[in-house]
Short mmCIF file of C-alpha atoms and ligand atoms in Angstrom, two decimals:
data_model
loop_
_atom_site.label_atom_id
_atom_site.label_comp_id
_atom_site.label_asym_id
_atom_site.label_seq_id
_atom_site.Cartn_x
_atom_site.Cartn_y
_atom_site.Cartn_z
CA UNK E 1 7.58 11.43 12.96
CA UNK E 2 6.33 9.63 15.99
CA UNK E 3 2.50 8.84 15.84
CA UNK E 4 2.81 5.70 18.51
CA UNK E 5 0.08 4.82 20.04
CA UNK E 6 -0.54 1.94 22.76
CA UNK E 7 -3.83 0.20 23.77
CA UNK E 8 -3.81 -2.46 25.83
CA UNK E 9 -7.82 -1.65 26.31
CA UNK E 10 -10.68 -3.61 24.22
CA UNK E 11 -12.44 -1.79 20.96
CA UNK E 12 -16.32 -2.65 22.78
CA UNK E 13 -15.28 -0.75 26.11
CA UNK E 14 -18.03 1.17 26.61
CA UNK E 15 -20.27 -2.15 28.17
CA UNK E 16 -17.75 -2.93 29.82
CA UNK E 17 -18.57 -6.21 27.18
CA UNK E 18 -15.25 -7.59 26.22
CA UNK E 19 -15.11 -6.82 22.08
CA UNK E 20 -16.30 -9.52 20.04
CA UNK E 21 -14.40 -10.65 17.09
CA UNK E 22 -15.21 -12.54 13.65
CA UNK E 23 -12.21 -15.40 13.38
CA UNK E 24 -13.17 -16.63 9.82
CA UNK E 25 -11.44 -20.25 9.40
CA UNK E 26 -9.53 -20.41 5.64
CA UNK E 27 -6.96 -22.94 6.02
CA UNK E 28 -3.07 -22.52 5.76
CA UNK E 29 -0.44 -24.15 7.76
CA UNK E 30 -1.54 -22.69 10.82
CA UNK E 31 -4.63 -25.51 10.45
CA UNK E 32 -2.09 -28.72 9.30
CA UNK E 33 -1.53 -31.29 10.77
CA UNK E 34 1.16 -33.61 10.94
CA UNK E 35 1.95 -37.92 12.06
CA UNK E 36 3.92 -36.17 13.87
CA UNK E 37 5.62 -33.63 15.72
CA UNK E 38 8.68 -32.80 14.68
CA UNK E 39 7.60 -32.84 11.06
CA UNK E 40 6.87 -29.05 9.37
CA UNK E 41 7.31 -29.32 5.48
CA UNK E 42 5.58 -33.21 5.23
CA UNK E 43 1.77 -31.74 6.58
CA UNK E 44 -1.40 -31.40 4.71
CA UNK E 45 -2.69 -27.95 4.54
CA UNK E 46 -6.03 -26.61 5.94
CA UNK E 47 -8.23 -29.48 8.10
CA UNK E 48 -7.95 -28.51 11.66
CA UNK E 49 -11.03 -26.55 12.32
CA UNK E 50 -11.15 -23.25 13.89
CA UNK E 51 -13.79 -24.59 16.57
CA UNK E 52 -10.20 -26.66 17.48
CA UNK E 53 -7.88 -23.53 16.68
CA UNK E 54 -9.41 -22.02 19.25
CA UNK E 55 -10.12 -24.63 21.07
CA UNK E 56 -5.78 -24.49 21.90
CA UNK E 57 -5.69 -21.14 22.31
CA UNK E 58 -7.89 -21.11 26.74
CA UNK E 59 -6.57 -18.06 27.00
CA UNK E 60 -8.62 -16.26 23.99
CA UNK E 61 -11.70 -16.05 26.65
CA UNK E 62 -9.81 -13.23 28.18
CA UNK E 63 -9.25 -10.80 25.26
CA UNK E 64 -13.13 -11.60 23.42
CA UNK E 65 -15.71 -13.29 23.06
CA UNK E 66 -14.62 -14.82 19.78
CA UNK E 67 -17.72 -15.58 17.28
CA UNK E 68 -16.10 -18.38 14.69
CA UNK E 69 -16.83 -19.15 12.21
CA UNK E 70 -14.81 -21.44 8.54
CA UNK E 71 -14.71 -20.22 5.52
CA UNK E 72 -12.42 -22.53 3.87
CA UNK E 73 -9.97 -25.21 3.79
CA UNK E 74 -7.40 -24.74 1.19
CA UNK E 75 -3.45 -24.76 1.26
CA UNK E 76 -3.97 -21.13 0.36
CA UNK E 77 -1.46 -21.95 -2.81
CA UNK E 78 -4.71 -22.37 -4.46
CA UNK E 79 -6.30 -19.83 -3.22
CA UNK E 80 -9.29 -18.48 -5.32
CA UNK E 81 -10.71 -15.61 -7.41
CA UNK E 82 -14.37 -17.22 -6.52
CA UNK E 83 -13.13 -17.38 -2.16
CA UNK E 84 -11.68 -13.80 -1.74
CA UNK E 85 -14.59 -12.71 -3.00
CA UNK E 86 -16.74 -14.92 -0.92
CA UNK E 87 -14.22 -13.02 1.93
CA UNK E 88 -14.59 -10.24 1.05
CA UNK E 89 -17.53 -9.98 0.51
CA UNK E 90 -18.78 -12.03 4.50
CA UNK E 91 -15.94 -9.28 6.61
CA UNK E 92 -17.99 -6.72 4.30
CA UNK E 93 -21.12 -8.08 6.37
CA UNK E 94 -20.01 -8.63 9.07
CA UNK E 95 -18.11 -4.95 9.24
CA UNK E 96 -21.53 -3.64 8.70
CA UNK E 97 -23.16 -5.93 11.72
CA UNK E 98 -23.63 -4.04 15.27
CA UNK E 99 -22.37 -6.77 16.88
CA UNK E 100 -19.53 -7.47 15.30
CA UNK E 101 -16.51 -5.37 16.56
CA UNK E 102 -13.46 -6.64 14.34
CA UNK E 103 -12.73 -8.81 12.07
CA UNK E 104 -9.82 -11.74 12.82
CA UNK E 105 -8.67 -13.73 9.46
CA UNK E 106 -6.80 -17.19 10.00
CA UNK E 107 -4.63 -18.02 6.94
CA UNK E 108 -2.16 -19.58 5.01
CA UNK E 109 1.15 -18.34 4.73
CA UNK E 110 1.59 -18.40 0.74
CA UNK E 111 -0.20 -16.14 -0.39
CA UNK E 112 -1.76 -14.22 2.80
CA UNK E 113 0.34 -10.70 1.52
CA UNK E 114 -2.58 -10.82 -2.00
CA UNK E 115 -5.42 -11.71 -0.14
CA UNK E 116 -4.75 -9.43 2.79
CA UNK E 117 -3.01 -5.74 0.06
CA UNK E 118 -6.52 -7.14 -1.66
CA UNK E 119 -9.03 -6.84 1.50
CA UNK E 120 -7.32 -3.72 2.15
CA UNK E 121 -9.14 -2.63 -1.38
CA UNK E 122 -11.73 -4.33 -1.06
CA UNK E 123 -13.80 -4.25 2.98
CA UNK E 124 -15.34 -1.15 3.78
CA UNK E 125 -15.20 -0.91 7.22
CA UNK E 126 -12.86 1.02 9.71
CA UNK E 127 -13.17 -1.47 12.48
CA UNK E 128 -10.06 -3.63 12.75
CA UNK E 129 -9.16 -6.63 10.24
CA UNK E 130 -6.67 -8.76 10.14
CA UNK E 131 -5.20 -11.47 8.85
CA UNK E 132 -2.56 -14.59 10.87
CA UNK E 133 -1.04 -17.38 10.35
CA UNK E 134 0.91 -20.09 10.64
CA UNK E 135 4.98 -21.35 9.63
CA UNK E 136 4.27 -24.93 11.74
CA UNK E 137 1.28 -26.81 11.61
CA UNK E 138 -1.56 -27.26 14.86
CA UNK E 139 -0.30 -30.10 15.38
CA UNK E 140 3.93 -29.85 15.85
CA UNK E 141 6.33 -28.75 18.93
CA UNK E 142 6.30 -25.60 19.02
CA UNK E 143 3.43 -24.63 16.62
CA UNK E 144 3.40 -20.90 16.11
CA UNK E 145 -0.26 -20.75 15.21
CA UNK E 146 -1.91 -20.35 18.85
CA UNK E 147 0.56 -16.95 19.88
CA UNK E 148 0.03 -15.56 16.35
CA UNK E 149 -3.69 -15.96 16.38
CA UNK E 150 -3.80 -14.49 20.60
CA UNK E 151 -1.63 -12.32 19.62
CA UNK E 152 -3.45 -11.11 15.70
CA UNK E 153 -6.92 -11.12 18.07
CA UNK E 154 -5.76 -8.16 21.13
CA UNK E 155 -4.91 -6.84 18.48
CA UNK E 156 -9.02 -7.00 16.81
CA UNK E 157 -9.92 -5.90 20.02
CA UNK E 158 -7.90 -3.01 20.23
CA UNK E 159 -8.51 0.74 20.12
CA UNK E 160 -5.02 1.39 18.12
CA UNK E 161 -6.31 -0.20 15.07
CA UNK E 162 -9.16 1.12 14.67
CA UNK E 163 -9.32 3.10 10.90
CA UNK E 164 -5.69 1.24 10.07
CA UNK E 165 -6.67 -0.70 7.15
CA UNK E 166 -6.37 -4.58 6.86
CA UNK E 167 -3.68 -6.18 9.68
CA UNK E 168 -1.23 -8.82 9.09
CA UNK E 169 -0.54 -9.43 13.26
CA UNK E 170 2.97 -13.09 13.14
CA UNK E 171 5.07 -13.09 14.91
CA UNK E 172 4.73 -9.95 16.51
CA UNK E 173 4.96 -7.73 14.48
CA UNK E 174 1.69 -5.89 13.17
CA UNK E 175 1.61 -5.21 9.21
CA UNK E 176 0.41 -3.28 7.19
CA UNK E 177 -1.56 -5.44 4.31
CA UNK E 178 0.01 -3.27 1.53
CA UNK E 179 3.62 -3.65 2.78
CA UNK E 180 4.11 -6.79 4.60
CA UNK E 181 5.26 -9.98 1.50
CA UNK E 182 6.74 -13.22 2.83
CA UNK E 183 10.58 -12.89 2.88
CA UNK E 184 11.65 -16.92 3.90
CA UNK E 185 10.12 -20.10 3.80
CA UNK E 186 10.65 -21.75 6.85
CA UNK E 187 12.05 -19.70 9.27
CA UNK E 188 8.29 -18.42 12.11
CA UNK E 189 9.77 -15.32 12.04
CA UNK E 190 8.61 -15.27 7.74
CA UNK E 191 7.21 -12.12 6.83
CA UNK E 192 8.62 -8.65 6.66
CA UNK E 193 7.90 -5.58 5.32
CA UNK E 194 10.93 -4.68 3.69
CA UNK E 195 11.39 -0.65 3.59
CA UNK E 196 9.44 0.35 5.90
CA UNK E 197 9.29 -1.39 8.89
CA UNK E 198 5.92 -2.78 11.13
CA UNK E 199 3.18 -0.72 12.47
CA UNK E 200 4.36 -2.21 15.61
CA UNK E 201 4.03 -4.57 17.76
CA UNK E 202 2.20 -6.42 19.78
CA UNK E 203 3.33 -8.53 23.28
CA UNK E 204 1.45 -10.20 26.40
CA UNK E 205 -1.37 -8.47 25.44
CA UNK E 206 -0.40 -5.13 24.76
CA UNK E 207 -0.91 -3.34 21.23
CA UNK E 208 1.31 -0.52 20.18
CA UNK E 209 2.11 1.49 16.92
CA UNK E 210 4.81 4.20 15.80
CA UNK E 211 3.44 4.78 12.77
CA UNK E 212 -0.14 5.09 10.32
CA UNK E 213 -0.91 4.04 7.10
CA UNK E 214 -0.95 6.93 4.97
CA UNK E 215 -2.31 5.70 0.97
CA UNK E 216 -5.82 5.28 0.92
CA UNK E 217 -7.51 1.74 1.81
CA UNK E 218 -11.34 0.59 2.86
CA UNK E 219 -12.85 3.40 2.58
CA UNK E 220 -11.29 5.25 1.31
CA UNK E 221 -11.45 3.31 -2.36
CA UNK E 222 -12.94 3.46 -5.44
CA UNK E 223 -12.71 -0.27 -5.29
CA UNK E 224 -15.94 -2.74 -4.55
CA UNK E 225 -15.43 -6.23 -4.38
CA UNK E 226 -18.34 -8.94 -6.73
CA UNK E 227 -17.53 -11.67 -9.17
CA UNK E 228 -16.21 -10.05 -11.66
CA UNK E 229 -12.00 -10.86 -12.51
CA UNK E 230 -10.36 -9.04 -14.90
CA UNK E 231 -7.66 -12.01 -16.83
CA UNK E 232 -3.95 -10.43 -14.91
CA UNK E 233 -1.14 -12.88 -15.27
CA UNK E 234 2.11 -11.96 -14.38
CA UNK E 235 5.20 -12.58 -16.39
CA UNK E 236 9.70 -12.34 -15.45
CA UNK E 237 12.31 -10.81 -17.32
CA UNK E 238 15.74 -12.28 -17.03
CA UNK E 239 18.50 -13.40 -19.10
CA UNK E 240 17.83 -15.07 -22.09
CA UNK E 241 14.30 -14.77 -22.05
CA UNK E 242 12.19 -14.66 -25.35
CA UNK E 243 9.09 -12.88 -26.02
CA UNK E 244 7.16 -16.43 -25.38
CA UNK E 245 5.10 -16.16 -22.84
CA UNK E 246 3.58 -12.68 -23.43
CA UNK E 247 2.39 -13.97 -27.10
CA UNK E 248 0.95 -16.50 -25.52
CA UNK E 249 -1.20 -14.43 -23.01
CA UNK E 250 -1.72 -11.97 -25.05
CA UNK E 251 -3.07 -15.06 -27.27
CA UNK E 252 -5.19 -15.90 -25.06
CA UNK E 253 -7.21 -12.34 -24.44
CA UNK E 254 -5.74 -11.97 -21.07
CA UNK E 255 -6.75 -7.66 -20.08
CA UNK E 256 -2.93 -6.63 -18.27
CA UNK E 257 0.27 -7.94 -17.66
CA UNK E 258 2.52 -7.85 -14.69
CA UNK E 259 6.17 -7.95 -15.66
CA UNK E 260 8.71 -8.26 -12.74
CA UNK E 261 11.34 -6.29 -14.31
CA UNK E 262 15.49 -6.70 -13.73
CA UNK E 263 16.43 -4.37 -10.92
CA UNK E 264 14.28 -0.81 -11.41
CA UNK E 265 12.03 -2.71 -13.23
CA UNK E 266 14.72 -3.42 -16.48
CA UNK E 267 12.97 -5.42 -18.78
CA UNK E 268 14.76 -8.07 -21.31
CA UNK E 269 14.76 -6.13 -24.16
CA UNK E 270 12.56 -9.54 -26.20
CA UNK E 271 9.62 -9.38 -23.72
CA UNK E 272 9.56 -5.38 -23.88
CA UNK E 273 9.41 -5.53 -27.65
CA UNK E 274 6.43 -8.15 -26.65
CA UNK E 275 5.19 -6.34 -23.65
CA UNK E 276 5.30 -2.99 -26.22
CA UNK E 277 3.01 -5.13 -29.26
CA UNK E 278 0.53 -5.94 -26.40
CA UNK E 279 0.10 -2.16 -24.85
CA UNK E 280 -0.31 -1.34 -28.30
CA UNK E 281 -3.36 -4.19 -29.01
CA UNK E 282 -5.41 -2.85 -25.47
CA UNK E 283 -3.60 -5.10 -23.61
CA UNK E 284 -2.68 -3.38 -19.93
CA UNK E 285 1.25 -3.22 -18.77
CA UNK E 286 2.67 -3.05 -15.36
CA UNK E 287 6.65 -2.98 -14.66
CA UNK E 288 7.28 -4.32 -11.36
CA UNK E 289 10.18 -5.63 -9.70
CA UNK E 290 11.24 -9.49 -9.28
CA UNK E 291 13.98 -7.76 -6.85
CA UNK E 292 12.54 -8.35 -3.07
CA UNK E 293 12.81 -4.44 -2.05
CA UNK E 294 12.16 -1.49 -3.07
CA UNK E 295 10.11 0.25 -5.23
CA UNK E 296 10.15 0.34 -9.38
CA UNK E 297 10.01 4.61 -10.20
CA UNK E 298 8.92 5.88 -13.38
CA UNK E 299 11.36 5.77 -15.75
CA UNK E 300 9.46 8.10 -18.47
CA UNK E 301 10.25 9.32 -22.20
CA UNK E 302 13.42 6.40 -22.07
CA UNK E 303 10.46 4.04 -22.62
CA UNK E 304 6.41 5.03 -19.50
CA UNK E 305 5.13 6.99 -21.90
CA UNK E 306 7.28 5.81 -25.42
CA UNK E 307 5.67 2.13 -24.87
CA UNK E 308 2.54 2.55 -22.73
CA UNK E 309 3.42 0.87 -19.28
CA UNK E 310 2.29 1.91 -15.88
CA UNK E 311 5.28 1.51 -12.97
CA UNK E 312 4.64 0.20 -9.72
CA UNK E 313 5.77 2.13 -7.40
CA UNK E 314 7.14 -0.39 -3.92
CA UNK E 315 3.88 -2.84 -5.15
CA UNK E 316 5.45 -6.22 -5.19
CA UNK E 317 4.94 -7.51 -8.69
CA UNK E 318 1.74 -10.04 -7.21
CA UNK E 319 0.44 -7.52 -4.85
CA UNK E 320 0.84 -4.85 -8.41
CA UNK E 321 -1.18 -8.17 -10.20
CA UNK E 322 -3.95 -6.94 -7.10
CA UNK E 323 -4.62 -4.35 -7.71
CA UNK E 324 -4.53 -3.79 -11.44
CA UNK E 325 -7.35 -6.96 -11.44
CA UNK E 326 -9.34 -3.90 -8.81
CA UNK E 327 -7.95 -1.39 -11.48
CA UNK E 328 -10.15 -2.63 -14.50
CA UNK E 329 -12.47 -4.24 -12.98
CA UNK E 330 -13.61 -0.48 -11.90
CA UNK E 331 -13.84 -0.26 -15.59
CA UNK E 332 -9.56 2.78 -15.43
CA UNK E 333 -8.07 2.50 -19.31
CA UNK E 334 -5.38 4.18 -20.26
CA UNK E 335 -1.81 4.13 -18.81
CA UNK E 336 -2.18 7.10 -17.15
CA UNK E 337 -6.03 6.50 -15.84
CA UNK E 338 -3.81 3.09 -14.53
CA UNK E 339 -0.89 5.37 -13.43
CA UNK E 340 -2.58 8.02 -11.61
CA UNK E 341 -4.47 4.71 -9.35
CA UNK E 342 -1.45 3.33 -8.77
CA UNK E 343 0.50 6.70 -7.50
CA UNK E 344 -2.68 6.41 -5.35
CA UNK E 345 -2.68 3.16 -4.31
N1 LIG U 401 0.76 -24.26 1.90
C1 LIG U 401 0.85 -23.41 3.63
C2 LIG U 401 -0.33 -22.99 2.67
O1 LIG U 401 0.32 -21.11 2.40
C3 LIG U 401 2.11 -23.11 4.14
C4 LIG U 401 1.47 -22.20 5.35
O2 LIG U 401 0.16 -21.85 4.97
O3 LIG U 401 2.42 -21.56 5.75
O4 LIG U 401 -1.84 -22.32 3.09
#
């Protein structure tokens, strides 16, 4: 079904004023600076403040009334759970405010897909929430951050973005937070939604959606952001693997383990036995895949039912970890209840 909708109009057009968009800066390469303009790998992330990021994009004044906030200045490889709590709680305050029409978050690319999915499941509102980032630092020749920021604000200011869950605007495309993943270490076209594709695009001030998100998000989830983060870790399956890693995690008291399996979530026999033992001790075990595209089918009688495992469906291991943490924090227990949650979100 083609659900194409497009919009160039502002969300708060009733009064004729431009929409009021909060821009929350958290760091990343978009706020990175290097000693010279040709340096796009040896730079410091997260050092350029939000005011300077906005100054680099004068065209923003024709799109929205910007309300900047510096939330953090981190390289997103170091994203912390406490910062997730701070960010989501602040977005919830802004979404509830009559003075704000949408929210943009500038972020590093490295863990953007995890933060985006976390927000998709925990922010409460139908106003647009849009993340963006950059592959080249602010100081670089042909920096991609300024156009990505302009496009993110344009999406957040558009009526068409309402009720679409958390979005990622990057390199002219609009992705759902649930589906988007980083797929390149260096290219400016670094994000894709494998199998599914982008929701739409933004170009020259025009926002166009081609499809809608169908899985539950934002106001339709049972998840509430808090400071309680159950310890969930990720292990990978590979040739010649041993059970050492899983046993160490269980001994350390983890509540859950996501396994980045081979292929369709298959697991080396050594790790699988260790995970089966972990499950009998009450550790939640979720099977995802290291492949990067496709989904992990529940394998029922072959293993999941027998061993008490949960399949992650089309969530990659990093997003599956986010969902498992939220599910455990919400009080879900047991493979049946957890599988219902994974099937829903
Ligand atoms: N290390 C950076 C970060 O994620 C990379 C980037 O933003 O592209 O913060």
